[in-house]
Amino acid sequence: KIKVIYIDPPYNTGNENWIYNDNVNSPEIKKWLGKVVGGEAEDLSRHDKWLCMMYPRLRLLSELLSEDGAIFISIDDNEQANLKLLCDEVFSEANFISKITVQSNPRGSQASKFLAEVHEYIIIYAKSKDSLNIKGLSKTEESISEYVYTDEKGSKYRLLGLRQRGGAWKREQRPHLFFPLYVNPKNNTVSIVRTDKYCIEALPKRPTGEEGRWTWSLEKVKASINALVGKKVMRKGLDNFYDIFRKDYLYDEEGKESTTKPRTVWAEKQLNYQNGRNEIKEIFGADIFDYPKPSFLVKKAIEIIADSDSIILDSFAGSGTTGHAVLDLNKEDGGNRQFILVEME
């Protein structure tokens, strides 16, 4: 029933003095450990102690996740590679969603031996990728400022290139997405058919002249032709080159603001881990907890998966940041999210 799990386990840096005692006496837990870990459950203090500590916990967490749920795990370079392999086994490699890079220390850690480290990671796995729905994030003020155009109805929009600019941009990779479009140079409208008015041919070509492809199929173009705009752009050696753009509206037809797909690099200033320490000081009047995460980090993880009435779990609860984040979100939007925190100490 758990929609979102966020955990911030020990990073196994060698300086933490962490102790997670798995020498439990409960017959039920012994039986369960024996089932999921096998004979290794008899001795969880071998060289890969950290993995032995994590493995049964991740197995249990995977059982608690709802079919459309996801787990977020904070980690750094000490164990991220091992954790990825472990999660591939527990959650299945097919359910890997992403490894987020979090800019946790913008100035860079001067305590690092070779390079000043500015980041950590969050690894995300779904219970079932086919059932997972990643929600868009609210746009920042900077993003909103990009919507500089207004249509005849007064709706704000921005222009995004229709030509594929990222991976798989070559014509031969998506040959059915290479086709001509035609521009009316008097009003910049677009057609799929050449006429006397639509006399300028536009093809998805890179500035180098290489043939690329559109991001929309011909069927999609036909259905949304009014959303396309042809614009004359500068191309070396070409006096009359037109490129095609699509209108991306700030609000949909129901008046809801469009959202932004979460990125694989999180660099907002609120993610600076010093903010986590500051939150602890503000609450308790002293710096009483090592390595607390800022509540903004956990809120962001919750927002892209959870519903307003979801259950969120954190089994390495520490100072309670996950509970803090859930309460803040409920206060902000009137939600009824619930949280479960587990802390061995």
CSV table of C-alpha atoms in Angstrom, one decimal:
chain,number,residue,atom,x,y,z
A,1,LYS,CA,0.0,0.0,0.0
A,2,ILE,CA,3.0,2.3,0.2
A,3,LYS,CA,3.1,4.7,-2.8
A,4,VAL,CA,6.5,6.3,-2.1
A,5,ILE,CA,9.5,5.0,-0.1
A,6,TYR,CA,12.4,7.4,0.5
A,7,ILE,CA,15.4,6.1,2.4
A,8,ASP,CA,18.7,7.7,3.3
A,9,PRO,CA,20.8,4.7,4.5
A,10,PRO,CA,24.3,4.9,5.9
A,11,TYR,CA,26.8,5.6,3.0
A,12,ASN,CA,29.4,3.3,4.4
A,13,THR,CA,32.2,5.9,4.3
A,14,GLY,CA,34.1,4.3,7.0
A,15,ASN,CA,33.6,7.2,9.4
A,16,GLU,CA,30.0,6.6,10.6
A,17,ASN,CA,30.3,3.9,13.2
A,18,TRP,CA,26.9,2.6,12.1
A,19,ILE,CA,25.6,-0.6,13.7
A,20,TYR,CA,22.6,-2.4,12.4
A,21,ASN,CA,22.2,-5.5,14.4
A,22,ASP,CA,20.7,-8.4,12.4
A,23,ASN,CA,21.4,-11.0,15.1
A,24,VAL,CA,17.7,-10.9,16.0
A,25,ASN,CA,16.0,-13.5,18.2
A,26,SER,CA,12.5,-13.4,16.7
A,27,PRO,CA,11.8,-16.8,15.1
A,28,GLU,CA,9.6,-15.1,12.5
A,29,ILE,CA,12.4,-12.7,11.5
A,30,LYS,CA,15.0,-15.5,11.5
A,31,LYS,CA,12.8,-17.6,9.3
A,32,TRP,CA,12.2,-14.7,6.9
A,33,LEU,CA,16.0,-13.8,6.8
A,34,GLY,CA,16.8,-17.4,6.1
A,35,LYS,CA,14.3,-17.3,3.2
A,36,VAL,CA,15.5,-14.1,1.5
A,37,VAL,CA,19.2,-14.2,2.3
A,38,GLY,CA,19.8,-17.9,2.7
A,39,GLY,CA,22.7,-19.2,4.8
A,40,GLU,CA,24.3,-15.8,4.9
A,41,ALA,CA,21.7,-14.8,7.4
A,42,GLU,CA,23.7,-16.7,10.0
A,43,ASP,CA,26.6,-14.3,9.6
A,44,LEU,CA,25.9,-10.8,8.4
A,45,SER,CA,29.3,-9.4,9.4
A,46,ARG,CA,31.4,-10.5,6.4
A,47,HIS,CA,33.3,-8.2,4.2
A,48,ASP,CA,30.3,-7.0,2.3
A,49,LYS,CA,28.5,-6.1,5.5
A,50,TRP,CA,26.8,-3.1,4.1
A,51,LEU,CA,25.2,-5.1,1.3
A,52,CYS,CA,24.1,-7.7,3.8
A,53,MET,CA,22.5,-5.0,5.9
A,54,MET,CA,20.7,-3.5,2.9
A,55,TYR,CA,19.6,-6.7,1.1
A,56,PRO,CA,16.9,-8.0,3.4
A,57,ARG,CA,15.6,-4.5,4.1
A,58,LEU,CA,15.2,-3.7,0.4
A,59,ARG,CA,13.5,-7.1,-0.1
A,60,LEU,CA,11.0,-6.2,2.6
A,61,LEU,CA,10.5,-2.7,1.2
A,62,SER,CA,9.8,-4.1,-2.2
A,63,GLU,CA,7.0,-6.2,-0.7
A,64,LEU,CA,5.4,-3.1,0.9
A,65,LEU,CA,5.4,-1.0,-2.3
A,66,SER,CA,2.1,-0.6,-4.1
A,67,GLU,CA,2.0,-1.7,-7.8
A,68,ASP,CA,2.2,1.9,-8.9
A,69,GLY,CA,4.8,2.9,-6.3
A,70,ALA,CA,8.5,3.8,-6.3
A,71,ILE,CA,11.5,3.9,-4.0
A,72,PHE,CA,14.0,6.7,-3.8
A,73,ILE,CA,17.4,6.0,-2.2
A,74,SER,CA,20.0,8.6,-1.4
A,75,ILE,CA,23.5,7.5,-1.8
A,76,ASP,CA,27.0,8.7,-2.7
A,77,ASP,CA,29.9,7.2,-4.7
A,78,ASN,CA,31.0,4.9,-1.9
A,79,GLU,CA,28.2,2.4,-2.6
A,80,GLN,CA,26.1,3.7,-5.5
A,81,ALA,CA,27.5,1.1,-7.9
A,82,ASN,CA,26.9,-1.8,-5.5
A,83,LEU,CA,23.5,-0.4,-4.6
A,84,LYS,CA,22.5,-0.2,-8.3
A,85,LEU,CA,23.3,-3.9,-8.8
A,86,LEU,CA,21.5,-4.9,-5.6
A,87,CYS,CA,18.4,-3.0,-6.6
A,88,ASP,CA,18.6,-4.6,-10.1
A,89,GLU,CA,18.2,-7.9,-8.3
A,90,VAL,CA,15.6,-6.9,-5.8
A,91,PHE,CA,13.4,-4.7,-7.9
A,92,SER,CA,14.5,-6.0,-11.4
A,93,GLU,CA,16.7,-4.1,-13.8
A,94,ALA,CA,13.6,-3.5,-15.9
A,95,ASN,CA,12.1,-1.3,-13.2
A,96,PHE,CA,15.1,1.0,-12.9
A,97,ILE,CA,13.8,4.6,-13.5
A,98,SER,CA,16.8,6.9,-13.1
A,99,LYS,CA,19.9,7.9,-11.1
A,100,ILE,CA,19.3,11.5,-10.2
A,101,THR,CA,22.4,13.7,-9.6
A,102,VAL,CA,21.7,16.1,-6.7
A,103,GLN,CA,23.9,19.2,-6.4
A,104,SER,CA,24.2,19.0,-2.6
A,105,ASN,CA,27.2,21.2,-2.1
A,106,PRO,CA,27.5,23.9,-4.8
A,107,ARG,CA,30.8,25.2,-3.5
A,108,GLY,CA,32.3,21.7,-3.5
A,109,SER,CA,33.6,19.8,-0.5
A,110,GLN,CA,37.2,20.8,0.2
A,111,ALA,CA,37.5,17.7,2.4
A,112,SER,CA,37.5,15.6,-0.8
A,113,LYS,CA,41.0,14.2,-1.5
A,114,PHE,CA,41.2,14.9,-5.2
A,115,LEU,CA,38.2,16.7,-6.6
A,116,ALA,CA,35.8,19.0,-4.8
A,117,GLU,CA,32.6,17.0,-4.7
A,118,VAL,CA,29.4,18.9,-5.3
A,119,HIS,CA,26.9,16.1,-5.7
A,120,GLU,CA,25.3,12.9,-4.4
A,121,TYR,CA,22.7,10.7,-6.0
A,122,ILE,CA,19.1,9.4,-5.7
A,123,ILE,CA,18.4,6.0,-7.3
A,124,ILE,CA,14.8,5.5,-8.3
A,125,TYR,CA,13.1,2.1,-8.9
A,126,ALA,CA,9.5,1.4,-9.6
A,127,LYS,CA,7.6,-1.6,-8.3
A,128,SER,CA,6.3,-2.0,-11.8
A,129,LYS,CA,7.5,0.5,-14.5
A,130,ASP,CA,4.4,-0.2,-16.6
A,131,SER,CA,2.1,1.0,-13.7
A,132,LEU,CA,4.2,4.0,-12.6
A,133,ASN,CA,3.0,7.5,-13.4
A,134,ILE,CA,5.7,10.2,-13.1
A,135,LYS,CA,4.0,13.6,-12.5
A,136,GLY,CA,5.3,16.9,-13.8
A,137,LEU,CA,6.7,19.5,-11.5
A,138,SER,CA,5.4,23.1,-11.3
A,139,LYS,CA,7.2,25.5,-13.5
A,140,THR,CA,9.7,27.9,-12.0
A,141,GLU,CA,9.4,31.6,-12.5
A,142,GLU,CA,12.3,31.4,-15.0
A,143,SER,CA,10.5,28.8,-17.0
A,144,ILE,CA,7.3,30.8,-17.0
A,145,SER,CA,9.2,33.8,-18.4
A,146,GLU,CA,9.9,31.8,-21.6
A,147,TYR,CA,6.2,32.1,-22.6
A,148,VAL,CA,6.5,35.3,-24.4
A,149,TYR,CA,4.0,34.8,-27.2
A,150,THR,CA,0.2,35.4,-27.0
A,151,ASP,CA,-2.4,33.9,-29.5
A,152,GLU,CA,-5.6,35.5,-30.6
A,153,LYS,CA,-7.4,34.1,-27.6
A,154,GLY,CA,-4.9,35.7,-25.2
A,155,SER,CA,-3.3,32.4,-24.3
A,156,LYS,CA,0.4,32.5,-23.6
A,157,TYR,CA,2.8,30.1,-25.3
A,158,ARG,CA,6.4,29.5,-26.2
A,159,LEU,CA,8.0,28.0,-29.4
A,160,LEU,CA,9.8,24.7,-29.3
A,161,GLY,CA,11.7,23.3,-32.2
A,162,LEU,CA,9.9,20.5,-34.1
A,163,ARG,CA,13.2,19.1,-35.3
A,164,GLN,CA,14.7,16.4,-33.0
A,165,ARG,CA,17.8,17.9,-31.4
A,166,GLY,CA,18.8,15.2,-28.9
A,167,GLY,CA,19.5,11.5,-29.3
A,168,ALA,CA,18.3,9.5,-32.4
A,169,TRP,CA,18.2,12.6,-34.5
A,170,LYS,CA,19.3,11.1,-37.8
A,171,ARG,CA,17.0,10.5,-40.7
A,172,GLU,CA,18.0,6.8,-41.0
A,173,GLN,CA,17.1,6.2,-37.3
A,174,ARG,CA,13.5,7.3,-37.8
A,175,PRO,CA,13.0,7.5,-41.6
A,176,HIS,CA,9.2,7.8,-41.3
A,177,LEU,CA,9.7,11.1,-39.4
A,178,PHE,CA,11.6,12.7,-42.3
A,179,PHE,CA,9.1,14.5,-44.6
A,180,PRO,CA,8.7,18.0,-46.0
A,181,LEU,CA,6.4,20.7,-44.6
A,182,TYR,CA,5.5,23.9,-46.3
A,183,VAL,CA,5.4,27.5,-44.9
A,184,ASN,CA,3.4,30.5,-46.0
A,185,PRO,CA,6.1,33.2,-45.7
A,186,LYS,CA,3.4,35.9,-45.3
A,187,ASN,CA,1.9,34.6,-42.0
A,188,ASN,CA,4.3,31.8,-41.0
A,189,THR,CA,1.5,29.2,-41.0
A,190,VAL,CA,2.4,25.6,-42.0
A,191,SER,CA,0.8,23.0,-44.4
A,192,ILE,CA,1.6,19.4,-45.3
A,193,VAL,CA,0.9,20.3,-49.0
A,194,ARG,CA,2.7,22.7,-51.3
A,195,THR,CA,0.5,25.4,-52.8
A,196,ASP,CA,1.0,28.9,-54.2
A,197,LYS,CA,0.7,30.3,-50.7
A,198,TYR,CA,2.6,27.5,-48.9
A,199,CYS,CA,5.6,27.7,-51.2
A,200,ILE,CA,8.6,27.4,-48.9
A,201,GLU,CA,9.7,23.9,-48.3
A,202,ALA,CA,11.0,23.0,-44.8
A,203,LEU,CA,13.0,19.9,-44.1
A,204,PRO,CA,14.5,18.7,-40.7
A,205,LYS,CA,18.1,19.5,-41.4
A,206,ARG,CA,20.8,20.4,-39.0
A,207,PRO,CA,23.0,23.5,-39.4
A,208,THR,CA,25.6,21.2,-40.8
A,209,GLY,CA,23.3,20.2,-43.6
A,210,GLU,CA,22.8,16.6,-42.3
A,211,GLU,CA,19.3,15.2,-42.6
A,212,GLY,CA,17.5,14.8,-39.3
A,213,ARG,CA,13.9,14.1,-38.4
A,214,TRP,CA,10.8,15.7,-36.9
A,215,THR,CA,9.6,14.8,-33.4
A,216,TRP,CA,6.0,14.5,-34.6
A,217,SER,CA,4.7,11.9,-37.1
A,218,LEU,CA,2.8,13.0,-40.2
A,219,GLU,CA,-0.4,11.9,-38.5
A,220,LYS,CA,0.4,14.1,-35.5
A,221,VAL,CA,1.2,17.0,-37.7
A,222,LYS,CA,-2.1,16.7,-39.6
A,223,ALA,CA,-4.0,16.6,-36.3
A,224,SER,CA,-2.2,19.6,-34.8
A,225,ILE,CA,-1.2,21.7,-37.9
A,226,ASN,CA,-2.5,24.9,-36.2
A,227,ALA,CA,0.0,24.5,-33.5
A,228,LEU,CA,2.9,24.7,-35.9
A,229,VAL,CA,4.8,27.9,-36.9
A,230,GLY,CA,7.4,28.3,-39.7
A,231,LYS,CA,10.2,30.8,-39.0
A,232,LYS,CA,13.1,32.0,-41.1
A,233,VAL,CA,16.4,31.2,-39.4
A,234,MET,CA,20.0,32.0,-40.2
A,235,ARG,CA,21.8,29.2,-42.0
A,236,LYS,CA,25.3,29.6,-43.5
A,237,GLY,CA,25.1,29.7,-47.3
A,238,LEU,CA,21.3,29.7,-47.3
A,239,ASP,CA,19.3,32.9,-47.8
A,240,ASN,CA,15.8,31.5,-47.3
A,241,PHE,CA,15.9,28.7,-44.8
A,242,TYR,CA,12.8,28.1,-42.7
A,243,ASP,CA,12.6,25.9,-39.6
A,244,ILE,CA,9.4,24.6,-37.9
A,245,PHE,CA,8.4,25.2,-34.4
A,246,ARG,CA,5.4,24.1,-32.3
A,247,LYS,CA,3.4,26.2,-29.8
A,248,ASP,CA,3.7,25.0,-26.2
A,249,TYR,CA,1.0,26.6,-24.1
A,250,LEU,CA,1.4,27.6,-20.5
A,251,TYR,CA,-2.2,26.6,-19.6
A,252,ASP,CA,-4.2,23.7,-21.1
A,253,GLU,CA,-7.8,24.0,-22.3
A,254,GLU,CA,-9.1,23.5,-18.7
A,255,GLY,CA,-7.0,26.3,-17.4
A,256,LYS,CA,-4.4,24.1,-15.6
A,257,GLU,CA,-0.8,25.2,-15.8
A,258,SER,CA,1.4,22.9,-17.7
A,259,THR,CA,4.1,21.1,-15.8
A,260,THR,CA,7.7,20.2,-16.4
A,261,LYS,CA,9.1,16.7,-16.7
A,262,PRO,CA,11.5,16.1,-13.8
A,263,ARG,CA,15.1,16.2,-14.9
A,264,THR,CA,18.0,13.9,-14.0
A,265,VAL,CA,20.0,16.7,-12.4
A,266,TRP,CA,18.5,18.5,-9.4
A,267,ALA,CA,20.3,21.8,-8.8
A,268,GLU,CA,17.9,24.1,-7.0
A,269,LYS,CA,19.5,26.2,-4.3
A,270,GLN,CA,17.1,24.7,-1.7
A,271,LEU,CA,18.8,21.3,-2.2
A,272,ASN,CA,22.0,22.5,-0.6
A,273,TYR,CA,22.5,20.1,2.3
A,274,GLN,CA,23.4,22.9,4.6
A,275,ASN,CA,19.7,23.8,4.5
A,276,GLY,CA,19.0,20.4,6.3
A,277,ARG,CA,21.3,21.4,9.1
A,278,ASN,CA,19.7,24.8,9.3
A,279,GLU,CA,16.2,23.2,9.6
A,280,ILE,CA,17.4,21.1,12.5
A,281,LYS,CA,18.9,24.2,14.2
A,282,GLU,CA,15.7,26.1,13.7
A,283,ILE,CA,13.6,23.3,15.3
A,284,PHE,CA,15.9,22.3,18.1
A,285,GLY,CA,18.1,25.4,18.6
A,286,ALA,CA,21.2,23.3,18.1
A,287,ASP,CA,23.1,21.2,15.5
A,288,ILE,CA,22.2,17.8,17.0
A,289,PHE,CA,22.0,15.5,14.0
A,290,ASP,CA,24.6,14.4,11.5
A,291,TYR,CA,24.0,14.6,7.7
A,292,PRO,CA,20.2,15.6,7.7
A,293,LYS,CA,18.7,16.0,4.3
A,294,PRO,CA,16.8,19.2,3.5
A,295,SER,CA,13.0,18.6,3.5
A,296,PHE,CA,12.8,20.2,0.0
A,297,LEU,CA,14.7,17.1,-1.4
A,298,VAL,CA,12.1,14.7,0.0
A,299,LYS,CA,9.2,16.9,-0.9
A,300,LYS,CA,10.4,16.9,-4.5
A,301,ALA,CA,10.6,13.1,-4.6
A,302,ILE,CA,7.1,12.7,-3.0
A,303,GLU,CA,5.6,15.3,-5.4
A,304,ILE,CA,6.5,13.4,-8.6
A,305,ILE,CA,4.9,10.1,-7.5
A,306,ALA,CA,2.5,10.4,-4.6
A,307,ASP,CA,-1.2,11.4,-4.7
A,308,SER,CA,-2.7,13.7,-2.1
A,309,ASP,CA,-3.8,10.7,0.0
A,310,SER,CA,-0.8,8.4,-0.4
A,311,ILE,CA,1.2,6.7,2.3
A,312,ILE,CA,5.0,7.5,2.4
A,313,LEU,CA,7.5,5.4,4.2
A,314,ASP,CA,11.0,6.0,5.5
A,315,SER,CA,12.8,3.2,7.2
A,316,PHE,CA,16.0,5.1,7.9
A,317,ALA,CA,14.1,8.0,9.5
A,318,GLY,CA,17.0,9.8,11.2
A,319,SER,CA,15.8,13.2,12.3
A,320,GLY,CA,12.4,12.7,10.7
A,321,THR,CA,12.9,14.8,7.5
A,322,THR,CA,10.4,12.6,5.6
A,323,GLY,CA,7.6,13.3,8.1
A,324,HIS,CA,8.5,17.0,8.0
A,325,ALA,CA,8.2,16.9,4.2
A,326,VAL,CA,4.8,15.2,4.2
A,327,LEU,CA,3.4,17.6,6.8
A,328,ASP,CA,4.6,20.6,4.7
A,329,LEU,CA,3.0,19.2,1.6
A,330,ASN,CA,-0.3,18.6,3.3
A,331,LYS,CA,-0.2,22.2,4.7
A,332,GLU,CA,0.5,23.6,1.2
A,333,ASP,CA,-2.2,21.8,-0.7
A,334,GLY,CA,-4.7,20.5,1.9
A,335,GLY,CA,-3.7,16.9,1.1
A,336,ASN,CA,-4.1,13.9,3.5
A,337,ARG,CA,-0.8,12.1,2.9
A,338,GLN,CA,0.3,9.8,5.8
A,339,PHE,CA,3.8,8.8,6.7
A,340,ILE,CA,5.4,5.9,8.4
A,341,LEU,CA,8.9,6.4,10.0
A,342,VAL,CA,11.2,3.7,11.3
A,343,GLU,CA,14.3,4.5,13.2
A,344,MET,CA,16.2,1.7,15.1
A,345,GLU,CA,17.5,4.0,17.8
